[in-house]
Short mmCIF file of C-alpha atoms and ligand atoms in Angstrom, two decimals:
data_model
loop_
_atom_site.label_atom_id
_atom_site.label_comp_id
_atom_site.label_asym_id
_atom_site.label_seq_id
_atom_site.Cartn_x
_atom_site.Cartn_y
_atom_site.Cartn_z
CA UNK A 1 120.33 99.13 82.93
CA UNK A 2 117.48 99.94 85.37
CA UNK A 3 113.98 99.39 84.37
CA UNK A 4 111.59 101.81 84.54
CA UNK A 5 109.02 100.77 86.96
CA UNK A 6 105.01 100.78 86.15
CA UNK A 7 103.08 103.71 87.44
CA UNK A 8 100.28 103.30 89.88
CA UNK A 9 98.07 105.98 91.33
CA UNK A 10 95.98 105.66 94.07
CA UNK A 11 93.37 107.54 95.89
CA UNK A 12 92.74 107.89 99.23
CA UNK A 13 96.37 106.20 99.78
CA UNK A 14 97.66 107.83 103.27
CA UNK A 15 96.37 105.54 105.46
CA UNK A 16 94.31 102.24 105.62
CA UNK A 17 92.94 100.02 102.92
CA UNK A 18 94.77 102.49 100.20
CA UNK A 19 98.02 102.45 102.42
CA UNK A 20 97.70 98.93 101.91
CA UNK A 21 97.37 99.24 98.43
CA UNK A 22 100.23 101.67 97.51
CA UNK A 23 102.54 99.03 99.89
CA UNK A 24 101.76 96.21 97.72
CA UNK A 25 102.24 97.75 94.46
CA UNK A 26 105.65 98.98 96.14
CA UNK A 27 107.08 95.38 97.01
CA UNK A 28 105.86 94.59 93.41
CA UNK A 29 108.33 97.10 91.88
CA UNK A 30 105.73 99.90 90.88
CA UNK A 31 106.25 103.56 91.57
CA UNK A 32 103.46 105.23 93.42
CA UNK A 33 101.27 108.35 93.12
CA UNK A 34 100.08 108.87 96.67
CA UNK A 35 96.60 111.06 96.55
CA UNK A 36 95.14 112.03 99.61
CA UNK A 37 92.49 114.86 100.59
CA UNK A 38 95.14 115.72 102.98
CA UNK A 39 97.36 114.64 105.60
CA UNK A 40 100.84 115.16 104.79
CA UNK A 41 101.97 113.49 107.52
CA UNK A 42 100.10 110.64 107.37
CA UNK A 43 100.88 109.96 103.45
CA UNK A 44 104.61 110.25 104.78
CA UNK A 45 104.27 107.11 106.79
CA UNK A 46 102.73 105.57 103.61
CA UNK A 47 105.75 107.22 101.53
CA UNK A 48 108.29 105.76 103.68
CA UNK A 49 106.40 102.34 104.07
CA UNK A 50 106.79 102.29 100.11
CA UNK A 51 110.34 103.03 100.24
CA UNK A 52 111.19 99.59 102.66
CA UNK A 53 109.85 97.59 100.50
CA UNK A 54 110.26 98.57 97.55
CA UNK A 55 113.01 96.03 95.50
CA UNK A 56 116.34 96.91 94.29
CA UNK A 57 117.48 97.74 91.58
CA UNK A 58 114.48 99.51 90.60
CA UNK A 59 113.83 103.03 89.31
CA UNK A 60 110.52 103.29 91.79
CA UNK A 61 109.48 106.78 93.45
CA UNK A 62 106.89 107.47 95.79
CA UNK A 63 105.22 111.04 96.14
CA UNK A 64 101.85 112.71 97.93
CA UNK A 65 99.52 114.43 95.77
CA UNK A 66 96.93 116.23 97.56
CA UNK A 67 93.68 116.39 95.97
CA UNK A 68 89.90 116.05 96.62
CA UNK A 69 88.87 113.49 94.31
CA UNK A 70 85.28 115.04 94.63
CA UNK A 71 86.07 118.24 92.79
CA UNK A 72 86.75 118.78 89.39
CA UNK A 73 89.49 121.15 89.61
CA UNK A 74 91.60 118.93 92.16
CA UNK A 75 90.49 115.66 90.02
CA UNK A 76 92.05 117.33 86.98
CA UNK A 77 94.87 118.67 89.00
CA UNK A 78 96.10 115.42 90.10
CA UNK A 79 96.03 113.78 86.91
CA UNK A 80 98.05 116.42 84.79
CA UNK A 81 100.31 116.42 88.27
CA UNK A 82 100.55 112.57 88.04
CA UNK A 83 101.15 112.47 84.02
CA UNK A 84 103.83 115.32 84.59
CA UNK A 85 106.04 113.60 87.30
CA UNK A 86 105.76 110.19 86.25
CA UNK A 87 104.80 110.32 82.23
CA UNK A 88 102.42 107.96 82.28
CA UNK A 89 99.69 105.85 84.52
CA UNK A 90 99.62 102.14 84.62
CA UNK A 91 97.15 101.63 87.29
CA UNK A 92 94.38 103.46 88.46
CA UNK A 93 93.44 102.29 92.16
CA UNK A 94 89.65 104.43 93.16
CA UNK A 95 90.17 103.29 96.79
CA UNK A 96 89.04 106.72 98.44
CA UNK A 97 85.79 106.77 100.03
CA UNK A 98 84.06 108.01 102.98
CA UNK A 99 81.48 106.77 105.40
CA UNK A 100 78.62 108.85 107.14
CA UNK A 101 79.59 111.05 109.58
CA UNK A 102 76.75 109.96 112.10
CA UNK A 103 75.08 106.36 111.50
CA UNK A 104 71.68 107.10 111.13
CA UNK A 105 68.57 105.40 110.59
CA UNK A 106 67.36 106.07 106.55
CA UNK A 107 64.27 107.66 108.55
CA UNK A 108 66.27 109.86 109.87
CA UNK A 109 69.29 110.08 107.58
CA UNK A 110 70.19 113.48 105.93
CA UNK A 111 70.63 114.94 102.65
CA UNK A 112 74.01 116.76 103.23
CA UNK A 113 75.06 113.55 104.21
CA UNK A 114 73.98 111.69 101.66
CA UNK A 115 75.38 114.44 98.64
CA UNK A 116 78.55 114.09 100.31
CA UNK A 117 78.88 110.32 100.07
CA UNK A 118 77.54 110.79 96.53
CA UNK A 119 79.72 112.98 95.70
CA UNK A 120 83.08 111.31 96.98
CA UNK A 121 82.17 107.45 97.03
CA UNK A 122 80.63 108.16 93.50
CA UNK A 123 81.34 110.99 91.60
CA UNK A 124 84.63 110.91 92.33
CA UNK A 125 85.86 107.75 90.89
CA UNK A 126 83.77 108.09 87.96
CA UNK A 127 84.83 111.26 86.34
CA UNK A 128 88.46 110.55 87.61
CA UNK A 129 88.08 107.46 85.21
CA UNK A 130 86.89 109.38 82.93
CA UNK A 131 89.64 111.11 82.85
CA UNK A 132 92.54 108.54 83.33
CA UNK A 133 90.53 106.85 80.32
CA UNK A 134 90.66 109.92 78.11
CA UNK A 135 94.97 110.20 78.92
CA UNK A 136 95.29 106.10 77.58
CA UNK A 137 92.73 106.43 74.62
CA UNK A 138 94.00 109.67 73.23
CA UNK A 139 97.48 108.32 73.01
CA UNK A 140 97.72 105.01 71.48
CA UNK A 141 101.26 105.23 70.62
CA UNK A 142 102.15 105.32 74.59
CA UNK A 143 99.36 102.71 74.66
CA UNK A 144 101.37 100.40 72.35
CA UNK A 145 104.42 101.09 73.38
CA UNK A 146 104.69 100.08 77.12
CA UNK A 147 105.01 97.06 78.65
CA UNK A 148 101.61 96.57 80.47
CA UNK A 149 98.67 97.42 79.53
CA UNK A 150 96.35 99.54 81.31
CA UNK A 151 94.45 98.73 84.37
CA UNK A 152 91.66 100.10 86.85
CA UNK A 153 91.05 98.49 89.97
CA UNK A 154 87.50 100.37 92.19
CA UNK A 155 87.25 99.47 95.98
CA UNK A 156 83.78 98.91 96.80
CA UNK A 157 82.29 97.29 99.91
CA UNK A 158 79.98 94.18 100.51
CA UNK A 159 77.78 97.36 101.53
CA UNK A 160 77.36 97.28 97.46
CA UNK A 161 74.45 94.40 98.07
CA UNK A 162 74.08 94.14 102.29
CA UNK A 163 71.91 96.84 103.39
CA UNK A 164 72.59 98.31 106.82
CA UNK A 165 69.66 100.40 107.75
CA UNK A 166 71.45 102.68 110.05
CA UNK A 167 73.51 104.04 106.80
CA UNK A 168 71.95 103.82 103.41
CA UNK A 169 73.30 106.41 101.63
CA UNK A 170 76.86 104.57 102.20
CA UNK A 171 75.19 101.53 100.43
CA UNK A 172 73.28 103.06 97.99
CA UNK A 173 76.83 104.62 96.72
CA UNK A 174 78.54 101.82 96.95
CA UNK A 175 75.63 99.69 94.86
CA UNK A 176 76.39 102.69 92.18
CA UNK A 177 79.80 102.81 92.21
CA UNK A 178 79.72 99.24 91.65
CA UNK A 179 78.35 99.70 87.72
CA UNK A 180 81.55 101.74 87.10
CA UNK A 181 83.33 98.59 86.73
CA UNK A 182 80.96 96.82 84.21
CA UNK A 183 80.40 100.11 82.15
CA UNK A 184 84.78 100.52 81.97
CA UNK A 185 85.31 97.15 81.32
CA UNK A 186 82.99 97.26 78.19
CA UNK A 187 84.39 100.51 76.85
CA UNK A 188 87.97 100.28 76.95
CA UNK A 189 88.07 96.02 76.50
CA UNK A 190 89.17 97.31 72.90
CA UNK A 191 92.19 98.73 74.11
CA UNK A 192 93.24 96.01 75.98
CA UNK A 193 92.40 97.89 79.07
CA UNK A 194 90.93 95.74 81.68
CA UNK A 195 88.99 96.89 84.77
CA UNK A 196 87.72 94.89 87.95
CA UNK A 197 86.21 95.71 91.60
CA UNK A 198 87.39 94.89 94.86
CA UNK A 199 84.39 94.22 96.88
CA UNK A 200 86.14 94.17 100.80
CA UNK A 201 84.03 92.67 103.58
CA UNK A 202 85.19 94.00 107.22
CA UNK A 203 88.57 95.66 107.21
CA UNK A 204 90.64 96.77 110.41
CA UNK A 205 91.27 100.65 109.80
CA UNK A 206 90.25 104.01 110.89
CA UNK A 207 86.88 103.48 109.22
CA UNK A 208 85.76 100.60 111.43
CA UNK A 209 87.55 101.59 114.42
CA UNK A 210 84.18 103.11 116.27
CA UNK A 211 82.43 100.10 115.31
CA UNK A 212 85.21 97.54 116.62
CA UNK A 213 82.99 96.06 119.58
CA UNK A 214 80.19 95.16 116.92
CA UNK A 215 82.41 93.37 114.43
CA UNK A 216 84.60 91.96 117.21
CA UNK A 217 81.27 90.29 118.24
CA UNK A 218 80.13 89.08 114.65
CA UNK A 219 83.05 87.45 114.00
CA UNK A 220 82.96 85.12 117.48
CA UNK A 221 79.64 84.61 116.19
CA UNK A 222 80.86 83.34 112.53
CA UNK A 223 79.38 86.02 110.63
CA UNK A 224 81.63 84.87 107.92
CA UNK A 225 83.19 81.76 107.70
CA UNK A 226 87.07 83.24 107.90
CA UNK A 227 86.75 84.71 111.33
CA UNK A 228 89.01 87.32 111.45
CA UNK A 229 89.26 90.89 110.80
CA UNK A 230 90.14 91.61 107.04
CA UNK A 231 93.24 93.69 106.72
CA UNK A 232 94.66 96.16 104.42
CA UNK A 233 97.31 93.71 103.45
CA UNK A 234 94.44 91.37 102.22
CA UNK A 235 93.32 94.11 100.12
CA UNK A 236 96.49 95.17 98.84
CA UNK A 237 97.38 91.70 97.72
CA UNK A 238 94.40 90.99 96.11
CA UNK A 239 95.16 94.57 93.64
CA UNK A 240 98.82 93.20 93.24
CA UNK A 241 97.02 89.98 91.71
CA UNK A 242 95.38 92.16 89.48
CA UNK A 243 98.59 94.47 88.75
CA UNK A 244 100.57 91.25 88.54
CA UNK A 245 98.43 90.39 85.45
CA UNK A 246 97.35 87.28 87.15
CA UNK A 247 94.20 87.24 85.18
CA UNK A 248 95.00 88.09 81.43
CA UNK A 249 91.52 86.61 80.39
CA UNK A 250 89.28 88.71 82.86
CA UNK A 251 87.75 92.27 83.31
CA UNK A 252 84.45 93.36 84.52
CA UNK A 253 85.07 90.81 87.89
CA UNK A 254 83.94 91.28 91.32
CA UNK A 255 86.91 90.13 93.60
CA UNK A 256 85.31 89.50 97.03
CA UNK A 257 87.88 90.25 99.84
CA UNK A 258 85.68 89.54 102.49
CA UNK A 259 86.45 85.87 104.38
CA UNK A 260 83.57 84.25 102.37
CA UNK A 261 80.87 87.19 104.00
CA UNK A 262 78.90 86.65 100.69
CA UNK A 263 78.50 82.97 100.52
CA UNK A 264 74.61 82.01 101.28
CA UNK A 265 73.80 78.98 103.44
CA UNK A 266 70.66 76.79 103.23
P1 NAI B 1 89.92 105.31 105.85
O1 NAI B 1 88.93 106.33 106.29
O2 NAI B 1 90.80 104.67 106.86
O3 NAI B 1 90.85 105.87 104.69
C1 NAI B 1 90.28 106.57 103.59
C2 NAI B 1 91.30 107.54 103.04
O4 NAI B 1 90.68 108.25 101.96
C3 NAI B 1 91.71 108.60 104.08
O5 NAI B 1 93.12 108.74 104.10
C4 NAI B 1 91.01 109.85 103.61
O6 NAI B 1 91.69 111.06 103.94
C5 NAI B 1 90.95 109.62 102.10
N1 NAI B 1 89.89 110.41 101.46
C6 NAI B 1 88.65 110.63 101.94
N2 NAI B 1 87.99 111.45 101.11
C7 NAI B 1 88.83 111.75 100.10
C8 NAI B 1 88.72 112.57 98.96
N3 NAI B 1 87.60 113.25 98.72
N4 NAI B 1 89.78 112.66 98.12
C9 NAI B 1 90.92 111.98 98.38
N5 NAI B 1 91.09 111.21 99.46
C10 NAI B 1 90.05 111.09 100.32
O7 NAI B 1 89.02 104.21 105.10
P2 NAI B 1 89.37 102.72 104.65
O8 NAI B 1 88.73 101.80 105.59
O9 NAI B 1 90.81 102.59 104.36
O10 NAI B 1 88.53 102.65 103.30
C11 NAI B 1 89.10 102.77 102.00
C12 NAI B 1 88.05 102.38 100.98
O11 NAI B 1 87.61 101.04 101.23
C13 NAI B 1 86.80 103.25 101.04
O12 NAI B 1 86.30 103.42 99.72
C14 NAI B 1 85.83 102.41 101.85
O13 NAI B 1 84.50 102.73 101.56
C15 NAI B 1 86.20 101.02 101.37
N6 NAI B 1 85.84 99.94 102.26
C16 NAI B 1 86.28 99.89 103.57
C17 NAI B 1 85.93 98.82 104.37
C18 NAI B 1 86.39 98.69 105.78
O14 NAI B 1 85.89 97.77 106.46
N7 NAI B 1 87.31 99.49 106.28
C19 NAI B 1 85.08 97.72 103.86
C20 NAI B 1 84.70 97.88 102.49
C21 NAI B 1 85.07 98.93 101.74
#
């Protein structure tokens, strides 16, 4: 008989650290929900990325589903689209996020800016929580029933705690979006749902690419004590600990993924 493989959705999955993600989850035997803003194309590099690795004989699948994790229609979209195709979610991944536009100084920094970092870096993941929450907690008899329980996983940044003055509003949402994981973990602990963050220090994607020079040069410089570029990979493995249920006894951790960034030195 093939076993039906775990369900994982993750947002903001097309391309970098959530591309990562999705691939890891893939080689572990899950099936996929792919969410992007947009990008077909792009999620059907991740899609197909999925697909090699994915092992055999497993019933895993791998499919987009566009959606702007910032508005409430889309949010609720994606998760009825999700729980239609696949039944059920094992694994909520809130990976998407968005830096400023323009790096600004916070004299200068704007409010459209900042309302749209708000509103995807932290509304976002919150009410699509909610929501993922509301689908485990309202049916306890799935709940039981499967395998695994439950997990969340949020992607947050060392910007959560290291202020860069020529963006606050990206660290001032990440510093929020880092209680999400505390609040979770102490809500749904009684259903055996358990719920961590992913802190990443410097990671080689799009997002960093027009700031390469600078963290090319920190690194020579031992800015962290690992010095090298973080990857997606790095990411992805750490979520696959998680989804692995390497760490039965745990929920409401910080993972830092970040070459040691956060260690202090005297
Ligand atoms: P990226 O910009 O390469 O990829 C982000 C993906 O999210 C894109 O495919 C984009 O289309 C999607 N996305 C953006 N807004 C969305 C929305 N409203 N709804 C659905 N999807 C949306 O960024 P990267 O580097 O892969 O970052 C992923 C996450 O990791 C972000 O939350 C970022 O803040 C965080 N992070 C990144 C670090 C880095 O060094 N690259 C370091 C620490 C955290």
């Amino acid at each position: 008989m093939v076993a039906t493989a775990p369900v994982a959705l993750v947002t903001g999955a097309a391309r970098g650290i959530g591309r990562g993600i999705a691939v890891e989850l893939a080689r572990l035997g899950f099936s996929v929900a792919i969410n992007d803003i947009s990008n077909h194309e792009v999620a059907e590099e991740c899609r197909k990325l999925c697909e090699q690795v994915a092992p055999h004989p497993v019933n895993t699948s791998f499919e987009f589903f566009q959606a702007d994790i910032a508005q409430a229609s889309d949010r609720a979209r994606l998760v009825d689209a999700v729980r239609s195709r696949f039944g059920w979610i094992d694994l909520l991944v809130n990976n998407a996020g968005v830096a400023p536009h323009v790096r600004k100084d916070i004299l200068e920094a704007s409010e459209e800016s900042f309302d749209r970092l708000m509103a995807v870096n932290v509304k976002g993941p919150y009410f699509l929580t909610q929501a993922v929450a509301n689908l485990w907690v309202s049916d306890p008899e799935a709940l039981r029933s499967r395998a695994r329980k439950p997990k969340i996983v949020t992607i947050s940044s060392v910007s959560a705690y290291a202020a860069s003055l020529n963006r606050g509003e990206y660290c001032l949402s990440k510093a929020a979006l880092s209680m999400l994981t505390p609040l979770f973990a102490l809500r749904l602990a009684e259903y055996g749902i358990h719920v961590f963050e992913i802190r990443p220090g410097v990671i080689a994607t799009d997002m960093t690419l027009p700031v390469k020079e600078k963290y090319d040069r920190m690194i020579a410089e031992g800015a962290w004590p690992i010095r090298r570029w973080g990857t997606p990979e790095d990411v992805g493995r750490a979520v696959a600990a998680i989804a692995e249920e390497r760490l039965p006894f745990s929920t409401g951790e910080v993972i830092n993924v970040d070459g040691g960034f956060h260690l202090r030195r005297l």
